[in-house]
Amino acid sequence: MPRPAQAPRRSSLTPFYIILGLVLVAGLGLLATRLKPKAGEAVNRGVPVTLTPEQLQRVQGISIGRADAPITIYEFADFQCPHCGQFAAFIEPLIRQNLVETGKARYVFYDFPLGFKWSFLAARAGRCANEQGKFWDFHGIVFARQQQWAFDPDAAAQFAEYAKTIPGMDAGKFEQCVRSDKYQREVSESQQLGQSLGVGGTPTLFVNGRKLDPLPETYSAFETQVRTIAPAAFAGAPAAPAAAPPAPGDTGGKVTGQSATP
């Protein structure tokens, strides 16, 4: 007489596999959440660009000074780069005072984001400020307060607060621009231009097309190189005085280049 079929015995491992499956599902969900750009991160990225040599020639920087000045200075910089901050504090003001404001030079700023936490966002913010003719005001504030916003979880909010301190600037319009993806392509094109010119770190300067390598550590050393490159612009003009010895613990305005790897 055939025996009745026995019900399949439930494996003692079944609850374990169920729990393991739930853990895997939860883990995948957490991974997807972490990979998803957080607020602010989506606007802190560049976009892929491939420009021909002719297109690279048309990439626009942000300039100050006479368009027909005998000296053209290009700076490739990252707003979050500490060495760029030193350069902006100690050397650039003297360049603007002694060369730009006297009509000898035109100064052109190009974005070259290195990959710090807010490199691209800060570059885009600068161009948003430029929409309102306030780039150089914003440039000065952002470099001066670099340590304040560089590690902030919402640098865009900090930039919006800075905008409120700039006379004549529409802070609301500026913040809306910063929190959008506007100027991602322009910043990416500026970065590609720098790469095509051999820029590997910041700040990198070019004077009348000639790359200054190594980067001068003081303004007087910078002017000495510029006089060699464009002597006619200084006909009859006295040389810049030598820099005073730095105080103990002071950099003395010396600036070194920041590597492309933060």
PDB file of C-alpha atoms in Angstrom:
ATOM      1  CA  MET A   1       0.000   0.000   0.000  1.00  0.00           C
ATOM      2  CA  PRO A   2       1.576   3.247  -1.046  1.00  0.00           C
ATOM      3  CA  ARG A   3       2.378   5.629   1.714  1.00  0.00           C
ATOM      4  CA  PRO A   4       0.789   9.061   1.595  1.00  0.00           C
ATOM      5  CA  ALA A   5       3.127  11.735   0.242  1.00  0.00           C
ATOM      6  CA  GLN A   6       4.851  13.639   3.024  1.00  0.00           C
ATOM      7  CA  ALA A   7       4.791  17.419   3.062  1.00  0.00           C
ATOM      8  CA  PRO A   8       8.176  18.848   2.060  1.00  0.00           C
ATOM      9  CA  ARG A   9      10.257  19.593   5.093  1.00  0.00           C
ATOM     10  CA  ARG A  10      10.969  23.294   5.475  1.00  0.00           C
ATOM     11  CA  SER A  11      14.631  24.030   5.587  1.00  0.00           C
ATOM     12  CA  SER A  12      15.878  25.607   8.791  1.00  0.00           C
ATOM     13  CA  LEU A  13      17.848  28.025   6.593  1.00  0.00           C
ATOM     14  CA  THR A  14      14.755  29.584   4.999  1.00  0.00           C
ATOM     15  CA  PRO A  15      14.429  32.456   7.535  1.00  0.00           C
ATOM     16  CA  PHE A  16      18.127  33.190   7.051  1.00  0.00           C
ATOM     17  CA  TYR A  17      17.748  33.544   3.272  1.00  0.00           C
ATOM     18  CA  ILE A  18      14.693  35.748   3.715  1.00  0.00           C
ATOM     19  CA  ILE A  19      16.582  38.063   6.062  1.00  0.00           C
ATOM     20  CA  LEU A  20      19.609  38.049   3.749  1.00  0.00           C
ATOM     21  CA  GLY A  21      17.401  39.054   0.826  1.00  0.00           C
ATOM     22  CA  LEU A  22      15.872  41.903   2.786  1.00  0.00           C
ATOM     23  CA  VAL A  23      19.323  43.119   3.799  1.00  0.00           C
ATOM     24  CA  LEU A  24      20.500  43.046   0.176  1.00  0.00           C
ATOM     25  CA  VAL A  25      17.457  45.001  -0.993  1.00  0.00           C
ATOM     26  CA  ALA A  26      17.968  47.571   1.746  1.00  0.00           C
ATOM     27  CA  GLY A  27      21.657  47.789   0.892  1.00  0.00           C
ATOM     28  CA  LEU A  28      20.962  48.387  -2.779  1.00  0.00           C
ATOM     29  CA  GLY A  29      18.478  51.090  -1.866  1.00  0.00           C
ATOM     30  CA  LEU A  30      21.013  52.799   0.380  1.00  0.00           C
ATOM     31  CA  LEU A  31      23.686  52.592  -2.328  1.00  0.00           C
ATOM     32  CA  ALA A  32      21.328  54.126  -4.878  1.00  0.00           C
ATOM     33  CA  THR A  33      20.541  56.925  -2.442  1.00  0.00           C
ATOM     34  CA  ARG A  34      24.218  57.635  -1.856  1.00  0.00           C
ATOM     35  CA  LEU A  35      25.030  57.585  -5.540  1.00  0.00           C
ATOM     36  CA  LYS A  36      22.209  59.995  -6.304  1.00  0.00           C
ATOM     37  CA  PRO A  37      23.540  63.588  -6.369  1.00  0.00           C
ATOM     38  CA  LYS A  38      22.677  65.465  -3.201  1.00  0.00           C
ATOM     39  CA  ALA A  39      21.323  68.993  -3.213  1.00  0.00           C
ATOM     40  CA  GLY A  40      24.035  71.239  -4.571  1.00  0.00           C
ATOM     41  CA  GLU A  41      26.216  68.413  -5.914  1.00  0.00           C
ATOM     42  CA  ALA A  42      24.407  68.237  -9.247  1.00  0.00           C
ATOM     43  CA  VAL A  43      25.475  71.805 -10.007  1.00  0.00           C
ATOM     44  CA  ASN A  44      29.051  71.135  -8.922  1.00  0.00           C
ATOM     45  CA  ARG A  45      29.983  69.116 -11.976  1.00  0.00           C
ATOM     46  CA  GLY A  46      31.234  69.928 -15.424  1.00  0.00           C
ATOM     47  CA  VAL A  47      29.952  68.507 -18.670  1.00  0.00           C
ATOM     48  CA  PRO A  48      31.905  66.630 -21.369  1.00  0.00           C
ATOM     49  CA  VAL A  49      33.133  68.994 -24.064  1.00  0.00           C
ATOM     50  CA  THR A  50      35.251  68.414 -27.154  1.00  0.00           C
ATOM     51  CA  LEU A  51      36.393  71.589 -28.843  1.00  0.00           C
ATOM     52  CA  THR A  52      38.363  72.037 -32.042  1.00  0.00           C
ATOM     53  CA  PRO A  53      41.455  74.286 -31.962  1.00  0.00           C
ATOM     54  CA  GLU A  54      39.384  77.009 -33.626  1.00  0.00           C
ATOM     55  CA  GLN A  55      36.671  76.709 -30.979  1.00  0.00           C
ATOM     56  CA  LEU A  56      39.257  76.813 -28.199  1.00  0.00           C
ATOM     57  CA  GLN A  57      40.451  80.145 -29.549  1.00  0.00           C
ATOM     58  CA  ARG A  58      36.978  81.548 -28.914  1.00  0.00           C
ATOM     59  CA  VAL A  59      36.635  80.401 -25.286  1.00  0.00           C
ATOM     60  CA  GLN A  60      35.850  83.477 -23.234  1.00  0.00           C
ATOM     61  CA  GLY A  61      37.498  84.455 -19.977  1.00  0.00           C
ATOM     62  CA  ILE A  62      36.478  87.362 -17.747  1.00  0.00           C
ATOM     63  CA  SER A  63      38.690  90.385 -18.301  1.00  0.00           C
ATOM     64  CA  ILE A  64      39.514  93.728 -16.806  1.00  0.00           C
ATOM     65  CA  GLY A  65      41.630  96.484 -18.322  1.00  0.00           C
ATOM     66  CA  ARG A  66      42.128  98.034 -21.757  1.00  0.00           C
ATOM     67  CA  ALA A  67      41.348  95.709 -24.640  1.00  0.00           C
ATOM     68  CA  ASP A  68      44.277  97.225 -26.575  1.00  0.00           C
ATOM     69  CA  ALA A  69      46.787  97.088 -23.710  1.00  0.00           C
ATOM     70  CA  PRO A  70      50.304  96.028 -24.790  1.00  0.00           C
ATOM     71  CA  ILE A  71      50.341  93.238 -22.194  1.00  0.00           C
ATOM     72  CA  THR A  72      47.741  90.485 -21.896  1.00  0.00           C
ATOM     73  CA  ILE A  73      47.835  88.360 -18.761  1.00  0.00           C
ATOM     74  CA  TYR A  74      45.884  85.107 -18.544  1.00  0.00           C
ATOM     75  CA  GLU A  75      45.296  83.476 -15.166  1.00  0.00           C
ATOM     76  CA  PHE A  76      43.908  79.951 -14.853  1.00  0.00           C
ATOM     77  CA  ALA A  77      42.649  79.483 -11.325  1.00  0.00           C
ATOM     78  CA  ASP A  78      40.362  77.560  -8.984  1.00  0.00           C
ATOM     79  CA  PHE A  79      38.451  79.567  -6.371  1.00  0.00           C
ATOM     80  CA  GLN A  80      38.964  76.786  -3.808  1.00  0.00           C
ATOM     81  CA  CYS A  81      42.696  76.378  -4.433  1.00  0.00           C
ATOM     82  CA  PRO A  82      44.633  77.687  -1.375  1.00  0.00           C
ATOM     83  CA  HIS A  83      47.557  78.885  -3.504  1.00  0.00           C
ATOM     84  CA  CYS A  84      45.158  80.803  -5.738  1.00  0.00           C
ATOM     85  CA  GLY A  85      43.833  82.433  -2.582  1.00  0.00           C
ATOM     86  CA  GLN A  86      47.361  83.508  -1.634  1.00  0.00           C
ATOM     87  CA  PHE A  87      47.959  84.838  -5.126  1.00  0.00           C
ATOM     88  CA  ALA A  88      44.683  86.770  -5.036  1.00  0.00           C
ATOM     89  CA  ALA A  89      45.620  88.297  -1.686  1.00  0.00           C
ATOM     90  CA  PHE A  90      49.266  89.203  -2.220  1.00  0.00           C
ATOM     91  CA  ILE A  91      50.140  89.512  -5.917  1.00  0.00           C
ATOM     92  CA  GLU A  92      47.038  90.082  -8.015  1.00  0.00           C
ATOM     93  CA  PRO A  93      46.105  93.395  -6.308  1.00  0.00           C
ATOM     94  CA  LEU A  94      49.545  94.750  -7.198  1.00  0.00           C
ATOM     95  CA  ILE A  95      49.188  93.542 -10.793  1.00  0.00           C
ATOM     96  CA  ARG A  96      45.899  95.384 -11.071  1.00  0.00           C
ATOM     97  CA  GLN A  97      47.266  98.503  -9.394  1.00  0.00           C
ATOM     98  CA  ASN A  98      50.585  98.733 -11.253  1.00  0.00           C
ATOM     99  CA  LEU A  99      49.749  97.228 -14.632  1.00  0.00           C
ATOM    100  CA  VAL A 100      45.999  97.107 -15.256  1.00  0.00           C
ATOM    101  CA  GLU A 101      45.002 100.483 -13.819  1.00  0.00           C
ATOM    102  CA  THR A 102      47.925 102.193 -15.546  1.00  0.00           C
ATOM    103  CA  GLY A 103      46.796 100.865 -18.931  1.00  0.00           C
ATOM    104  CA  LYS A 104      49.767  98.574 -19.451  1.00  0.00           C
ATOM    105  CA  ALA A 105      47.897  95.286 -19.138  1.00  0.00           C
ATOM    106  CA  ARG A 106      44.621  93.511 -19.663  1.00  0.00           C
ATOM    107  CA  TYR A 107      43.970  90.774 -17.103  1.00  0.00           C
ATOM    108  CA  VAL A 108      41.862  87.760 -18.086  1.00  0.00           C
ATOM    109  CA  PHE A 109      40.586  85.198 -15.575  1.00  0.00           C
ATOM    110  CA  TYR A 110      39.885  81.638 -16.742  1.00  0.00           C
ATOM    111  CA  ASP A 111      38.293  78.910 -14.658  1.00  0.00           C
ATOM    112  CA  PHE A 112      40.350  75.790 -14.111  1.00  0.00           C
ATOM    113  CA  PRO A 113      38.511  73.745 -11.459  1.00  0.00           C
ATOM    114  CA  LEU A 114      40.789  71.111  -9.973  1.00  0.00           C
ATOM    115  CA  GLY A 115      38.216  68.914  -8.282  1.00  0.00           C
ATOM    116  CA  PHE A 116      37.959  70.271  -4.759  1.00  0.00           C
ATOM    117  CA  LYS A 117      34.575  69.923  -3.031  1.00  0.00           C
ATOM    118  CA  TRP A 118      33.061  73.077  -4.568  1.00  0.00           C
ATOM    119  CA  SER A 119      35.466  73.870  -7.431  1.00  0.00           C
ATOM    120  CA  PHE A 120      32.894  73.797 -10.232  1.00  0.00           C
ATOM    121  CA  LEU A 121      30.159  75.438  -8.202  1.00  0.00           C
ATOM    122  CA  ALA A 122      32.407  78.360  -7.271  1.00  0.00           C
ATOM    123  CA  ALA A 123      33.486  78.796 -10.889  1.00  0.00           C
ATOM    124  CA  ARG A 124      29.861  78.852 -12.042  1.00  0.00           C
ATOM    125  CA  ALA A 125      28.987  81.282  -9.258  1.00  0.00           C
ATOM    126  CA  GLY A 126      31.655  83.645 -10.527  1.00  0.00           C
ATOM    127  CA  ARG A 127      30.037  83.655 -13.946  1.00  0.00           C
ATOM    128  CA  CYS A 128      26.618  84.175 -12.382  1.00  0.00           C
ATOM    129  CA  ALA A 129      28.067  87.255 -10.673  1.00  0.00           C
ATOM    130  CA  ASN A 130      29.539  88.356 -13.986  1.00  0.00           C
ATOM    131  CA  GLU A 131      26.003  88.424 -15.430  1.00  0.00           C
ATOM    132  CA  GLN A 132      25.432  91.465 -13.252  1.00  0.00           C
ATOM    133  CA  GLY A 133      28.861  92.990 -13.841  1.00  0.00           C
ATOM    134  CA  LYS A 134      30.002  91.968 -10.352  1.00  0.00           C
ATOM    135  CA  PHE A 135      32.553  89.264 -11.080  1.00  0.00           C
ATOM    136  CA  TRP A 136      35.548  91.031  -9.597  1.00  0.00           C
ATOM    137  CA  ASP A 137      33.637  91.993  -6.437  1.00  0.00           C
ATOM    138  CA  PHE A 138      32.582  88.371  -5.993  1.00  0.00           C
ATOM    139  CA  HIS A 139      36.096  87.163  -6.885  1.00  0.00           C
ATOM    140  CA  GLY A 140      37.581  89.219  -4.049  1.00  0.00           C
ATOM    141  CA  ILE A 141      35.064  88.062  -1.446  1.00  0.00           C
ATOM    142  CA  VAL A 142      35.223  84.376  -2.360  1.00  0.00           C
ATOM    143  CA  PHE A 143      39.004  84.248  -2.174  1.00  0.00           C
ATOM    144  CA  ALA A 144      39.088  86.268   1.049  1.00  0.00           C
ATOM    145  CA  ARG A 145      36.548  83.940   2.707  1.00  0.00           C
ATOM    146  CA  GLN A 146      37.783  80.722   1.156  1.00  0.00           C
ATOM    147  CA  GLN A 147      38.107  78.911   4.480  1.00  0.00           C
ATOM    148  CA  GLN A 148      34.517  79.808   5.371  1.00  0.00           C
ATOM    149  CA  TRP A 149      32.736  78.249   2.391  1.00  0.00           C
ATOM    150  CA  ALA A 150      35.208  75.599   1.232  1.00  0.00           C
ATOM    151  CA  PHE A 151      33.899  72.958   3.656  1.00  0.00           C
ATOM    152  CA  ASP A 152      30.341  74.196   3.999  1.00  0.00           C
ATOM    153  CA  PRO A 153      27.684  71.581   3.137  1.00  0.00           C
ATOM    154  CA  ASP A 154      25.786  74.255   1.181  1.00  0.00           C
ATOM    155  CA  ALA A 155      28.332  76.574  -0.393  1.00  0.00           C
ATOM    156  CA  ALA A 156      25.622  78.024  -2.643  1.00  0.00           C
ATOM    157  CA  ALA A 157      23.936  79.476   0.434  1.00  0.00           C
ATOM    158  CA  GLN A 158      27.210  81.092   1.484  1.00  0.00           C
ATOM    159  CA  PHE A 159      27.683  82.567  -1.969  1.00  0.00           C
ATOM    160  CA  ALA A 160      24.154  83.978  -1.824  1.00  0.00           C
ATOM    161  CA  GLU A 161      24.991  85.677   1.487  1.00  0.00           C
ATOM    162  CA  TYR A 162      28.123  87.184  -0.032  1.00  0.00           C
ATOM    163  CA  ALA A 163      26.037  88.505  -2.929  1.00  0.00           C
ATOM    164  CA  LYS A 164      23.906  90.447  -0.456  1.00  0.00           C
ATOM    165  CA  THR A 165      26.991  92.426   0.584  1.00  0.00           C
ATOM    166  CA  ILE A 166      27.863  93.529  -2.957  1.00  0.00           C
ATOM    167  CA  PRO A 167      26.276  96.912  -3.750  1.00  0.00           C
ATOM    168  CA  GLY A 168      23.888  96.837  -6.678  1.00  0.00           C
ATOM    169  CA  MET A 169      23.724  93.055  -6.926  1.00  0.00           C
ATOM    170  CA  ASP A 170      20.414  91.184  -7.139  1.00  0.00           C
ATOM    171  CA  ALA A 171      21.138  88.397  -4.643  1.00  0.00           C
ATOM    172  CA  GLY A 172      17.951  86.484  -5.451  1.00  0.00           C
ATOM    173  CA  LYS A 173      18.667  86.364  -9.162  1.00  0.00           C
ATOM    174  CA  PHE A 174      22.265  85.399  -8.418  1.00  0.00           C
ATOM    175  CA  GLU A 175      21.261  82.511  -6.140  1.00  0.00           C
ATOM    176  CA  GLN A 176      18.778  81.221  -8.680  1.00  0.00           C
ATOM    177  CA  CYS A 177      21.569  81.145 -11.254  1.00  0.00           C
ATOM    178  CA  VAL A 178      23.994  79.401  -8.885  1.00  0.00           C
ATOM    179  CA  ARG A 179      21.489  76.682  -7.990  1.00  0.00           C
ATOM    180  CA  SER A 180      20.769  75.965 -11.645  1.00  0.00           C
ATOM    181  CA  ASP A 181      23.126  74.254 -14.086  1.00  0.00           C
ATOM    182  CA  LYS A 182      23.851  77.482 -15.930  1.00  0.00           C
ATOM    183  CA  TYR A 183      27.448  77.978 -17.100  1.00  0.00           C
ATOM    184  CA  GLN A 184      28.419  74.322 -16.649  1.00  0.00           C
ATOM    185  CA  ARG A 185      29.487  74.192 -20.270  1.00  0.00           C
ATOM    186  CA  GLU A 186      31.359  77.516 -20.162  1.00  0.00           C
ATOM    187  CA  VAL A 187      33.369  76.416 -17.125  1.00  0.00           C
ATOM    188  CA  SER A 188      34.104  73.041 -18.755  1.00  0.00           C
ATOM    189  CA  GLU A 189      35.271  74.784 -21.921  1.00  0.00           C
ATOM    190  CA  SER A 190      37.555  77.043 -19.899  1.00  0.00           C
ATOM    191  CA  GLN A 191      39.031  73.980 -18.217  1.00  0.00           C
ATOM    192  CA  GLN A 192      39.617  72.300 -21.587  1.00  0.00           C
ATOM    193  CA  LEU A 193      41.295  75.439 -22.893  1.00  0.00           C
ATOM    194  CA  GLY A 194      43.695  75.314 -19.966  1.00  0.00           C
ATOM    195  CA  GLN A 195      44.430  71.655 -20.564  1.00  0.00           C
ATOM    196  CA  SER A 196      45.166  72.374 -24.225  1.00  0.00           C
ATOM    197  CA  LEU A 197      47.684  75.010 -23.120  1.00  0.00           C
ATOM    198  CA  GLY A 198      49.445  72.668 -20.729  1.00  0.00           C
ATOM    199  CA  VAL A 199      47.903  73.926 -17.494  1.00  0.00           C
ATOM    200  CA  GLY A 200      48.344  71.247 -14.856  1.00  0.00           C
ATOM    201  CA  GLY A 201      47.838  73.223 -11.660  1.00  0.00           C
ATOM    202  CA  THR A 202      46.741  76.570 -10.343  1.00  0.00           C
ATOM    203  CA  PRO A 203      47.389  79.396 -10.407  1.00  0.00           C
ATOM    204  CA  THR A 204      48.988  79.295 -13.863  1.00  0.00           C
ATOM    205  CA  LEU A 205      49.783  82.564 -15.648  1.00  0.00           C
ATOM    206  CA  PHE A 206      50.524  83.443 -19.249  1.00  0.00           C
ATOM    207  CA  VAL A 207      51.929  86.804 -20.338  1.00  0.00           C
ATOM    208  CA  ASN A 208      51.457  87.619 -24.024  1.00  0.00           C
ATOM    209  CA  GLY A 209      51.060  83.902 -24.666  1.00  0.00           C
ATOM    210  CA  ARG A 210      54.139  82.858 -22.717  1.00  0.00           C
ATOM    211  CA  LYS A 211      53.613  80.565 -19.744  1.00  0.00           C
ATOM    212  CA  LEU A 212      55.387  81.677 -16.567  1.00  0.00           C
ATOM    213  CA  ASP A 213      57.084  78.586 -15.236  1.00  0.00           C
ATOM    214  CA  PRO A 214      57.916  78.532 -12.428  1.00  0.00           C
ATOM    215  CA  LEU A 215      55.270  80.873 -11.094  1.00  0.00           C
ATOM    216  CA  PRO A 216      56.851  84.017  -9.609  1.00  0.00           C
ATOM    217  CA  GLU A 217      56.647  84.032  -5.822  1.00  0.00           C
ATOM    218  CA  THR A 218      56.417  87.819  -5.400  1.00  0.00           C
ATOM    219  CA  TYR A 219      55.069  90.748  -7.382  1.00  0.00           C
ATOM    220  CA  SER A 220      58.534  92.161  -8.018  1.00  0.00           C
ATOM    221  CA  ALA A 221      59.640  88.819  -9.491  1.00  0.00           C
ATOM    222  CA  PHE A 222      56.488  88.777 -11.613  1.00  0.00           C
ATOM    223  CA  GLU A 223      57.109  92.275 -12.948  1.00  0.00           C
ATOM    224  CA  THR A 224      60.718  91.412 -13.737  1.00  0.00           C
ATOM    225  CA  GLN A 225      59.511  88.584 -15.988  1.00  0.00           C
ATOM    226  CA  VAL A 226      56.846  90.771 -17.583  1.00  0.00           C
ATOM    227  CA  ARG A 227      59.421  93.465 -18.364  1.00  0.00           C
ATOM    228  CA  THR A 228      61.511  90.839 -20.143  1.00  0.00           C
ATOM    229  CA  ILE A 229      58.551  89.665 -22.207  1.00  0.00           C
ATOM    230  CA  ALA A 230      57.132  93.121 -23.028  1.00  0.00           C
ATOM    231  CA  PRO A 231      59.869  95.732 -22.492  1.00  0.00           C
ATOM    232  CA  ALA A 232      58.194  98.359 -24.687  1.00  0.00           C
ATOM    233  CA  ALA A 233      55.278  98.597 -22.257  1.00  0.00           C
ATOM    234  CA  PHE A 234      57.646  99.864 -19.572  1.00  0.00           C
ATOM    235  CA  ALA A 235      59.625 102.410 -21.585  1.00  0.00           C
ATOM    236  CA  GLY A 236      60.646 105.076 -19.098  1.00  0.00           C
ATOM    237  CA  ALA A 237      58.820 103.435 -16.197  1.00  0.00           C
ATOM    238  CA  PRO A 238      60.743 102.623 -12.981  1.00  0.00           C
ATOM    239  CA  ALA A 239      60.983  98.999 -11.906  1.00  0.00           C
ATOM    240  CA  ALA A 240      58.887  97.690  -9.040  1.00  0.00           C
ATOM    241  CA  PRO A 241      60.628  97.913  -5.651  1.00  0.00           C
ATOM    242  CA  ALA A 242      61.919  94.713  -4.131  1.00  0.00           C
ATOM    243  CA  ALA A 243      59.583  93.072  -1.654  1.00  0.00           C
ATOM    244  CA  ALA A 244      60.250  93.721   2.033  1.00  0.00           C
ATOM    245  CA  PRO A 245      61.487  90.745   4.074  1.00  0.00           C
ATOM    246  CA  PRO A 246      58.527  88.782   5.433  1.00  0.00           C
ATOM    247  CA  ALA A 247      57.708  88.814   9.102  1.00  0.00           C
ATOM    248  CA  PRO A 248      58.250  85.562  11.033  1.00  0.00           C
ATOM    249  CA  GLY A 249      55.471  83.135  10.189  1.00  0.00           C
ATOM    250  CA  ASP A 250      54.358  85.205   7.180  1.00  0.00           C
ATOM    251  CA  THR A 251      54.483  83.939   3.601  1.00  0.00           C
ATOM    252  CA  GLY A 252      55.678  87.333   2.452  1.00  0.00           C
ATOM    253  CA  GLY A 253      53.254  87.123  -0.430  1.00  0.00           C
ATOM    254  CA  LYS A 254      55.026  84.080  -1.855  1.00  0.00           C
ATOM    255  CA  VAL A 255      52.825  81.828  -3.925  1.00  0.00           C
ATOM    256  CA  THR A 256      53.420  78.327  -5.216  1.00  0.00           C
ATOM    257  CA  GLY A 257      51.363  76.392  -7.712  1.00  0.00           C
ATOM    258  CA  GLN A 258      48.642  74.004  -6.596  1.00  0.00           C
ATOM    259  CA  SER A 259      48.800  70.574  -8.167  1.00  0.00           C
ATOM    260  CA  ALA A 260      45.917  69.417 -10.275  1.00  0.00           C
ATOM    261  CA  THR A 261      45.258  66.774  -7.638  1.00  0.00           C
ATOM    262  CA  PRO A 262      43.741  68.405  -4.525  1.00  0.00           C
TER     263      PRO A 262
END
